[in-house]
PDB file of C-alpha atoms in Angstrom:
ATOM      1  CA  ASP K   1      -4.159 -19.622  28.620  1.00  0.00           C
ATOM      2  CA  THR K   2      -5.033 -16.301  30.196  1.00  0.00           C
ATOM      3  CA  GLU K   3      -4.820 -15.529  33.837  1.00  0.00           C
ATOM      4  CA  VAL K   4      -8.048 -13.971  34.360  1.00  0.00           C
ATOM      5  CA  THR K   5     -10.732 -16.511  34.302  1.00  0.00           C
ATOM      6  CA  GLN K   6     -14.126 -15.687  33.054  1.00  0.00           C
ATOM      7  CA  THR K   7     -17.498 -17.508  33.350  1.00  0.00           C
ATOM      8  CA  PRO K   8     -19.675 -18.576  31.399  1.00  0.00           C
ATOM      9  CA  LYS K   9     -18.174 -18.007  28.055  1.00  0.00           C
ATOM     10  CA  HIS K  10     -21.206 -17.723  26.827  1.00  0.00           C
ATOM     11  CA  LEU K  11     -24.814 -16.441  27.909  1.00  0.00           C
ATOM     12  CA  VAL K  12     -28.324 -16.122  26.132  1.00  0.00           C
ATOM     13  CA  MET K  13     -30.922 -14.474  28.162  1.00  0.00           C
ATOM     14  CA  GLY K  14     -34.202 -12.757  28.096  1.00  0.00           C
ATOM     15  CA  MET K  15     -34.734  -9.628  28.963  1.00  0.00           C
ATOM     16  CA  THR K  16     -36.548 -10.531  32.443  1.00  0.00           C
ATOM     17  CA  ASN K  17     -34.124 -12.791  33.329  1.00  0.00           C
ATOM     18  CA  LYS K  18     -31.410 -12.148  36.166  1.00  0.00           C
ATOM     19  CA  LYS K  19     -28.104 -13.621  35.562  1.00  0.00           C
ATOM     20  CA  SER K  20     -23.970 -13.183  37.033  1.00  0.00           C
ATOM     21  CA  LEU K  21     -21.050 -13.018  35.096  1.00  0.00           C
ATOM     22  CA  LYS K  22     -17.795 -13.808  37.206  1.00  0.00           C
ATOM     23  CA  CYS K  23     -14.267 -13.176  36.893  1.00  0.00           C
ATOM     24  CA  GLU K  24     -11.415 -14.291  39.157  1.00  0.00           C
ATOM     25  CA  GLN K  25      -7.602 -13.835  38.951  1.00  0.00           C
ATOM     26  CA  HIS K  26      -5.029 -15.078  41.165  1.00  0.00           C
ATOM     27  CA  MET K  27      -2.259 -12.449  40.113  1.00  0.00           C
ATOM     28  CA  GLY K  28      -2.602 -10.614  43.250  1.00  0.00           C
ATOM     29  CA  HIS K  29      -3.566  -7.371  41.325  1.00  0.00           C
ATOM     30  CA  ARG K  30      -5.519  -4.901  43.488  1.00  0.00           C
ATOM     31  CA  ALA K  31      -7.577  -3.264  40.448  1.00  0.00           C
ATOM     32  CA  MET K  32     -10.329  -4.999  38.502  1.00  0.00           C
ATOM     33  CA  TYR K  33     -12.381  -4.033  35.845  1.00  0.00           C
ATOM     34  CA  TRP K  34     -15.306  -4.899  33.548  1.00  0.00           C
ATOM     35  CA  TYR K  35     -15.527  -3.561  29.987  1.00  0.00           C
ATOM     36  CA  LYS K  36     -18.247  -3.972  27.405  1.00  0.00           C
ATOM     37  CA  GLN K  37     -16.993  -4.476  23.742  1.00  0.00           C
ATOM     38  CA  LYS K  38     -19.135  -4.308  20.713  1.00  0.00           C
ATOM     39  CA  ALA K  39     -17.536  -6.103  17.462  1.00  0.00           C
ATOM     40  CA  LYS K  40     -14.476  -4.840  16.081  1.00  0.00           C
ATOM     41  CA  LYS K  41     -14.601  -1.945  18.474  1.00  0.00           C
ATOM     42  CA  PRO K  42     -12.353  -0.597  21.515  1.00  0.00           C
ATOM     43  CA  PRO K  43     -13.457  -1.871  24.924  1.00  0.00           C
ATOM     44  CA  GLU K  44     -15.247   0.303  26.821  1.00  0.00           C
ATOM     45  CA  LEU K  45     -15.358   0.773  30.574  1.00  0.00           C
ATOM     46  CA  MET K  46     -17.913   0.163  32.865  1.00  0.00           C
ATOM     47  CA  PHE K  47     -16.396  -0.414  35.908  1.00  0.00           C
ATOM     48  CA  VAL K  48     -13.297  -0.303  37.892  1.00  0.00           C
ATOM     49  CA  TYR K  49     -12.826  -1.606  41.772  1.00  0.00           C
ATOM     50  CA  SER K  50      -9.678  -0.658  43.269  1.00  0.00           C
ATOM     51  CA  TYR K  51      -8.742  -2.533  46.692  1.00  0.00           C
ATOM     52  CA  GLU K  52     -12.233  -3.901  46.703  1.00  0.00           C
ATOM     53  CA  LYS K  53     -13.885  -0.638  46.616  1.00  0.00           C
ATOM     54  CA  LEU K  54     -15.795   0.774  43.553  1.00  0.00           C
ATOM     55  CA  SER K  55     -13.571   3.777  42.380  1.00  0.00           C
ATOM     56  CA  ILE K  56     -14.751   4.221  38.816  1.00  0.00           C
ATOM     57  CA  ASN K  57     -18.509   4.125  37.436  1.00  0.00           C
ATOM     58  CA  GLU K  58     -18.686   5.153  33.918  1.00  0.00           C
ATOM     59  CA  SER K  59     -22.559   6.204  34.019  1.00  0.00           C
ATOM     60  CA  VAL K  60     -23.734   2.504  33.583  1.00  0.00           C
ATOM     61  CA  PRO K  61     -27.455   1.360  33.692  1.00  0.00           C
ATOM     62  CA  SER K  62     -28.710   0.333  37.072  1.00  0.00           C
ATOM     63  CA  ARG K  63     -29.572  -2.734  35.223  1.00  0.00           C
ATOM     64  CA  PHE K  64     -25.765  -3.688  35.746  1.00  0.00           C
ATOM     65  CA  SER K  65     -24.595  -4.231  39.082  1.00  0.00           C
ATOM     66  CA  PRO K  66     -21.182  -5.009  39.959  1.00  0.00           C
ATOM     67  CA  GLU K  67     -19.971  -6.738  43.077  1.00  0.00           C
ATOM     68  CA  CYS K  68     -16.379  -7.068  44.621  1.00  0.00           C
ATOM     69  CA  PRO K  69     -16.475 -10.257  47.245  1.00  0.00           C
ATOM     70  CA  ASN K  70     -12.615 -10.009  47.728  1.00  0.00           C
ATOM     71  CA  SER K  71      -9.536  -9.282  45.816  1.00  0.00           C
ATOM     72  CA  SER K  72      -9.397 -11.966  43.595  1.00  0.00           C
ATOM     73  CA  LEU K  73     -13.334 -12.403  42.540  1.00  0.00           C
ATOM     74  CA  LEU K  74     -15.403  -9.739  40.608  1.00  0.00           C
ATOM     75  CA  ASN K  75     -18.979 -10.224  39.500  1.00  0.00           C
ATOM     76  CA  LEU K  76     -21.584  -8.518  37.383  1.00  0.00           C
ATOM     77  CA  HIS K  77     -24.793  -9.066  37.892  1.00  0.00           C
ATOM     78  CA  LEU K  78     -27.618  -8.363  35.293  1.00  0.00           C
ATOM     79  CA  HIS K  79     -31.438  -8.025  35.248  1.00  0.00           C
ATOM     80  CA  ALA K  80     -33.744  -6.570  33.221  1.00  0.00           C
ATOM     81  CA  LEU K  81     -31.393  -5.979  30.000  1.00  0.00           C
ATOM     82  CA  GLN K  82     -31.869  -4.936  26.488  1.00  0.00           C
ATOM     83  CA  PRO K  83     -31.045  -6.437  23.273  1.00  0.00           C
ATOM     84  CA  GLU K  84     -28.695  -3.282  22.556  1.00  0.00           C
ATOM     85  CA  ASP K  85     -26.875  -5.174  25.711  1.00  0.00           C
ATOM     86  CA  SER K  86     -25.499  -7.684  23.743  1.00  0.00           C
ATOM     87  CA  ALA K  87     -21.819  -7.955  23.519  1.00  0.00           C
ATOM     88  CA  LEU K  88     -18.550  -9.298  24.728  1.00  0.00           C
ATOM     89  CA  TYR K  89     -18.202  -8.438  27.913  1.00  0.00           C
ATOM     90  CA  LEU K  90     -14.275  -8.203  29.591  1.00  0.00           C
ATOM     91  CA  CYS K  91     -13.018  -8.606  32.683  1.00  0.00           C
ATOM     92  CA  ALA K  92      -9.166  -7.160  33.060  1.00  0.00           C
ATOM     93  CA  SER K  93      -6.788  -6.721  36.486  1.00  0.00           C
ATOM     94  CA  SER K  94      -4.001  -4.650  36.799  1.00  0.00           C
ATOM     95  CA  ALA K  95      -1.422  -4.112  39.348  1.00  0.00           C
ATOM     96  CA  GLY K  96      -3.185  -0.797  40.091  1.00  0.00           C
ATOM     97  CA  GLY K  97      -1.192   1.426  42.219  1.00  0.00           C
ATOM     98  CA  ALA K  98       1.662   1.017  39.662  1.00  0.00           C
ATOM     99  CA  VAL K  99       1.892   3.833  37.400  1.00  0.00           C
ATOM    100  CA  ASN K 100       1.010   2.876  33.545  1.00  0.00           C
ATOM    101  CA  SER K 101      -0.119  -0.541  34.931  1.00  0.00           C
ATOM    102  CA  PRO K 102      -1.199  -2.985  31.467  1.00  0.00           C
ATOM    103  CA  LEU K 103      -4.099  -4.530  31.863  1.00  0.00           C
ATOM    104  CA  HIS K 104      -4.812  -8.603  31.582  1.00  0.00           C
ATOM    105  CA  PHE K 105      -7.769  -9.149  30.309  1.00  0.00           C
ATOM    106  CA  GLY K 106     -10.046 -12.586  30.268  1.00  0.00           C
ATOM    107  CA  ASN K 107     -11.372 -14.179  27.311  1.00  0.00           C
ATOM    108  CA  GLY K 108     -14.455 -12.734  28.048  1.00  0.00           C
ATOM    109  CA  THR K 109     -18.549 -13.692  28.348  1.00  0.00           C
ATOM    110  CA  ARG K 110     -20.524 -13.564  24.884  1.00  0.00           C
ATOM    111  CA  LEU K 111     -23.568 -12.303  26.027  1.00  0.00           C
ATOM    112  CA  THR K 112     -27.184 -12.111  23.778  1.00  0.00           C
ATOM    113  CA  VAL K 113     -30.204 -10.667  24.958  1.00  0.00           C
ATOM    114  CA  THR K 114     -33.179 -11.919  23.244  1.00  0.00           C
TER     115      THR K 114
ATOM    116  CA  THR R   1     -13.701  13.930  20.732  1.00  0.00           C
ATOM    117  CA  GLN R   2     -11.393  10.588  20.311  1.00  0.00           C
ATOM    118  CA  LEU R   3      -8.346  11.410  22.538  1.00  0.00           C
ATOM    119  CA  LEU R   4      -6.571   8.608  20.417  1.00  0.00           C
ATOM    120  CA  GLU R   5      -6.836   8.881  17.053  1.00  0.00           C
ATOM    121  CA  GLN R   6      -5.590   5.268  15.509  1.00  0.00           C
ATOM    122  CA  SER R   7      -5.522   4.774  11.674  1.00  0.00           C
ATOM    123  CA  PRO R   8      -5.899   2.939   9.454  1.00  0.00           C
ATOM    124  CA  GLN R   9      -9.476   1.392  10.646  1.00  0.00           C
ATOM    125  CA  PHE R  10      -9.272  -1.551   8.416  1.00  0.00           C
ATOM    126  CA  LEU R  11      -6.289  -3.209   6.474  1.00  0.00           C
ATOM    127  CA  SER R  12      -6.344  -6.030   4.447  1.00  0.00           C
ATOM    128  CA  ILE R  13      -2.949  -7.141   2.877  1.00  0.00           C
ATOM    129  CA  GLN R  14      -0.736 -10.091   1.723  1.00  0.00           C
ATOM    130  CA  GLU R  15       1.191 -12.511   3.465  1.00  0.00           C
ATOM    131  CA  GLY R  16       4.772 -10.898   3.048  1.00  0.00           C
ATOM    132  CA  GLU R  17       4.221  -7.187   3.159  1.00  0.00           C
ATOM    133  CA  ASN R  18       4.670  -4.981   5.492  1.00  0.00           C
ATOM    134  CA  LEU R  19       2.313  -2.237   7.478  1.00  0.00           C
ATOM    135  CA  THR R  20       2.382   0.395  10.106  1.00  0.00           C
ATOM    136  CA  VAL R  21      -0.501   1.424  12.211  1.00  0.00           C
ATOM    137  CA  TYR R  22      -0.254   5.214  13.657  1.00  0.00           C
ATOM    138  CA  CYS R  23      -1.767   6.147  16.973  1.00  0.00           C
ATOM    139  CA  ASN R  24      -1.741  10.071  17.410  1.00  0.00           C
ATOM    140  CA  SER R  25      -2.976  12.172  19.833  1.00  0.00           C
ATOM    141  CA  SER R  26      -2.516  16.111  20.610  1.00  0.00           C
ATOM    142  CA  SER R  27      -2.546  15.386  24.358  1.00  0.00           C
ATOM    143  CA  VAL R  28       0.752  13.953  26.016  1.00  0.00           C
ATOM    144  CA  PHE R  29       0.714  10.555  27.485  1.00  0.00           C
ATOM    145  CA  SER R  30       2.820   9.420  30.384  1.00  0.00           C
ATOM    146  CA  SER R  31       2.924   6.081  28.289  1.00  0.00           C
ATOM    147  CA  LEU R  32       1.267   3.794  25.277  1.00  0.00           C
ATOM    148  CA  GLN R  33       0.330   0.518  24.802  1.00  0.00           C
ATOM    149  CA  TRP R  34      -0.109  -2.063  22.090  1.00  0.00           C
ATOM    150  CA  TYR R  35      -2.721  -4.972  22.595  1.00  0.00           C
ATOM    151  CA  ARG R  36      -3.660  -7.684  19.886  1.00  0.00           C
ATOM    152  CA  GLN R  37      -6.995  -9.371  20.256  1.00  0.00           C
ATOM    153  CA  GLU R  38      -8.211 -12.337  17.763  1.00  0.00           C
ATOM    154  CA  PRO R  39     -11.842 -13.129  17.601  1.00  0.00           C
ATOM    155  CA  GLY R  40     -13.009 -14.935  20.748  1.00  0.00           C
ATOM    156  CA  GLU R  41     -10.563 -13.481  22.906  1.00  0.00           C
ATOM    157  CA  GLY R  42      -9.392 -11.049  24.807  1.00  0.00           C
ATOM    158  CA  PRO R  43      -7.073  -8.613  24.408  1.00  0.00           C
ATOM    159  CA  VAL R  44      -3.525  -9.449  25.065  1.00  0.00           C
ATOM    160  CA  LEU R  45      -0.578  -6.692  25.890  1.00  0.00           C
ATOM    161  CA  LEU R  46       2.064  -6.293  23.254  1.00  0.00           C
ATOM    162  CA  VAL R  47       4.571  -4.069  24.347  1.00  0.00           C
ATOM    163  CA  THR R  48       4.348  -0.843  26.606  1.00  0.00           C
ATOM    164  CA  VAL R  49       6.238   2.583  26.101  1.00  0.00           C
ATOM    165  CA  VAL R  50       6.825   4.905  28.438  1.00  0.00           C
ATOM    166  CA  THR R  51      10.268   7.217  27.393  1.00  0.00           C
ATOM    167  CA  GLY R  52       9.762   9.651  24.536  1.00  0.00           C
ATOM    168  CA  GLY R  53      11.539   8.727  21.641  1.00  0.00           C
ATOM    169  CA  GLU R  54      11.690   4.753  22.762  1.00  0.00           C
ATOM    170  CA  VAL R  55      11.853   2.045  20.157  1.00  0.00           C
ATOM    171  CA  LYS R  56      11.126  -1.391  21.408  1.00  0.00           C
ATOM    172  CA  LYS R  57      10.965  -4.578  18.979  1.00  0.00           C
ATOM    173  CA  LEU R  58       9.115  -7.777  19.351  1.00  0.00           C
ATOM    174  CA  LYS R  59      10.337 -10.238  16.865  1.00  0.00           C
ATOM    175  CA  ARG R  60       8.782  -9.047  13.343  1.00  0.00           C
ATOM    176  CA  LEU R  61       6.579  -6.066  15.215  1.00  0.00           C
ATOM    177  CA  THR R  62       8.382  -2.537  15.876  1.00  0.00           C
ATOM    178  CA  PHE R  63       6.518  -0.129  18.501  1.00  0.00           C
ATOM    179  CA  GLN R  64       7.937   3.437  18.352  1.00  0.00           C
ATOM    180  CA  PHE R  65       7.085   6.314  21.128  1.00  0.00           C
ATOM    181  CA  GLY R  66       7.221  10.087  19.698  1.00  0.00           C
ATOM    182  CA  ASP R  67       9.649  11.965  21.239  1.00  0.00           C
ATOM    183  CA  ALA R  68       6.987  14.563  22.651  1.00  0.00           C
ATOM    184  CA  ARG R  69       4.983  11.381  23.733  1.00  0.00           C
ATOM    185  CA  LYS R  70       1.763  12.147  21.537  1.00  0.00           C
ATOM    186  CA  ASP R  71       2.335   9.449  19.202  1.00  0.00           C
ATOM    187  CA  SER R  72       2.673   6.148  18.475  1.00  0.00           C
ATOM    188  CA  SER R  73       3.246   3.537  16.166  1.00  0.00           C
ATOM    189  CA  LEU R  74       3.572  -0.340  15.421  1.00  0.00           C
ATOM    190  CA  HIS R  75       5.308  -1.562  11.957  1.00  0.00           C
ATOM    191  CA  ILE R  76       5.170  -5.636  11.085  1.00  0.00           C
ATOM    192  CA  THR R  77       7.599  -6.356   9.049  1.00  0.00           C
ATOM    193  CA  ALA R  78       6.721  -9.400   6.464  1.00  0.00           C
ATOM    194  CA  ALA R  79       3.388  -9.981   7.743  1.00  0.00           C
ATOM    195  CA  GLN R  80       2.039 -13.546   8.374  1.00  0.00           C
ATOM    196  CA  THR R  81      -1.722 -14.848   8.369  1.00  0.00           C
ATOM    197  CA  GLY R  82      -1.008 -15.435  12.476  1.00  0.00           C
ATOM    198  CA  ASP R  83      -0.630 -11.658  12.713  1.00  0.00           C
ATOM    199  CA  THR R  84      -4.374 -11.157  11.791  1.00  0.00           C
ATOM    200  CA  GLY R  85      -6.568  -9.560  14.396  1.00  0.00           C
ATOM    201  CA  LEU R  86      -7.761  -6.191  15.847  1.00  0.00           C
ATOM    202  CA  TYR R  87      -4.726  -4.054  17.174  1.00  0.00           C
ATOM    203  CA  LEU R  88      -5.309  -1.644  19.711  1.00  0.00           C
ATOM    204  CA  CYS R  89      -3.787   1.438  21.115  1.00  0.00           C
ATOM    205  CA  ALA R  90      -4.191   2.556  24.237  1.00  0.00           C
ATOM    206  CA  GLY R  91      -2.610   5.238  26.816  1.00  0.00           C
ATOM    207  CA  TYR R  92      -2.644   6.792  30.355  1.00  0.00           C
ATOM    208  CA  ASN R  93      -3.089  10.443  29.782  1.00  0.00           C
ATOM    209  CA  ALA R  94      -0.199  12.534  31.607  1.00  0.00           C
ATOM    210  CA  GLY R  95      -3.207  14.182  33.370  1.00  0.00           C
ATOM    211  CA  ASN R  96      -5.189  11.370  34.438  1.00  0.00           C
ATOM    212  CA  ASN R  97      -3.527   8.001  35.155  1.00  0.00           C
ATOM    213  CA  ARG R  98      -6.567   6.435  36.494  1.00  0.00           C
ATOM    214  CA  LYS R  99      -8.092   5.583  33.331  1.00  0.00           C
ATOM    215  CA  LEU R 100      -6.806   4.072  30.019  1.00  0.00           C
ATOM    216  CA  ILE R 101      -7.710   5.829  26.875  1.00  0.00           C
ATOM    217  CA  TRP R 102      -8.486   3.911  23.846  1.00  0.00           C
ATOM    218  CA  GLY R 103      -7.681   4.230  20.322  1.00  0.00           C
ATOM    219  CA  LEU R 104     -10.461   2.803  17.615  1.00  0.00           C
ATOM    220  CA  GLY R 105      -9.158  -0.520  16.474  1.00  0.00           C
ATOM    221  CA  THR R 106      -7.387  -1.325  13.439  1.00  0.00           C
ATOM    222  CA  SER R 107      -8.459  -4.637  12.136  1.00  0.00           C
ATOM    223  CA  LEU R 108      -5.764  -6.149  10.029  1.00  0.00           C
ATOM    224  CA  ALA R 109      -6.299  -9.081   7.752  1.00  0.00           C
ATOM    225  CA  VAL R 110      -3.431 -10.958   6.351  1.00  0.00           C
ATOM    226  CA  ASN R 111      -4.457 -13.083   3.712  1.00  0.00           C
ATOM    227  CA  PRO R 112      -2.458 -16.440   2.651  1.00  0.00           C
TER     228      PRO R 112
END
C-alpha cells in the first residue's frame, strides 16, 4: 500500500466541468508535488509546494489550480480542461529540506477529458 | 535537450535473461534515483546512489553510480516476469537540488 493516497482513482469529465483531485500523506513530509504523466513517458513536473507555499510552477496553464490547505493535503482544481489534458496525475511527497530526497508517489488519478 | 539520456527505451526479453539499463549525462549529479512503475500505479523508489563509484544490490538488481557521478546503470540478473514495468532514472543536478531531472524511461517486458 502506498503512503500517499490519491482520490479519485479514475475521473471522466467534460470540457466545461469543474472537478478536484485530492492527495493526502501522513509521513510528515514538507514538500508535495503534482506531476502529469502520459503512457510510457516520465512524469512531468507541474507544481511543488514546500512548507505549504507554492515554490515551483512549471508554467502550467491556469485551468489547473493547485491548493495546499495544510501540510498533509494537496488539491488540484480542474476547470475547462482540454482533451489533451487526459493523463495520469500523480501526487508525490518528500522530506524536502533534505538533500537528494526521494519522492513517494501515490497511485495517481487517471483523468479522461471528453 | 534531455539532461538524462536513458537507454534502451524499450526492451523485450525472455525470462531468465540478464539486462542492463543505462542512464547517462554530460552533467554531474549529486545523486541518482531509480524507480520502477507498474501499470496503474505510481513510481516506486528502488534505490538512491550518492557516492561516485557506489554499487548497491537489491536481490537480483545491481545499481552503479559512475565515478564522475555523470552516469548510472541498472543490471538485472535472471529476469522474471514480475520485473516487467517502466524503469525510470532521475537525479538532482549538482547545480540545482530543487528539481528532480528525469530520464525518458525504459519499458521492460519479460516474457514467460
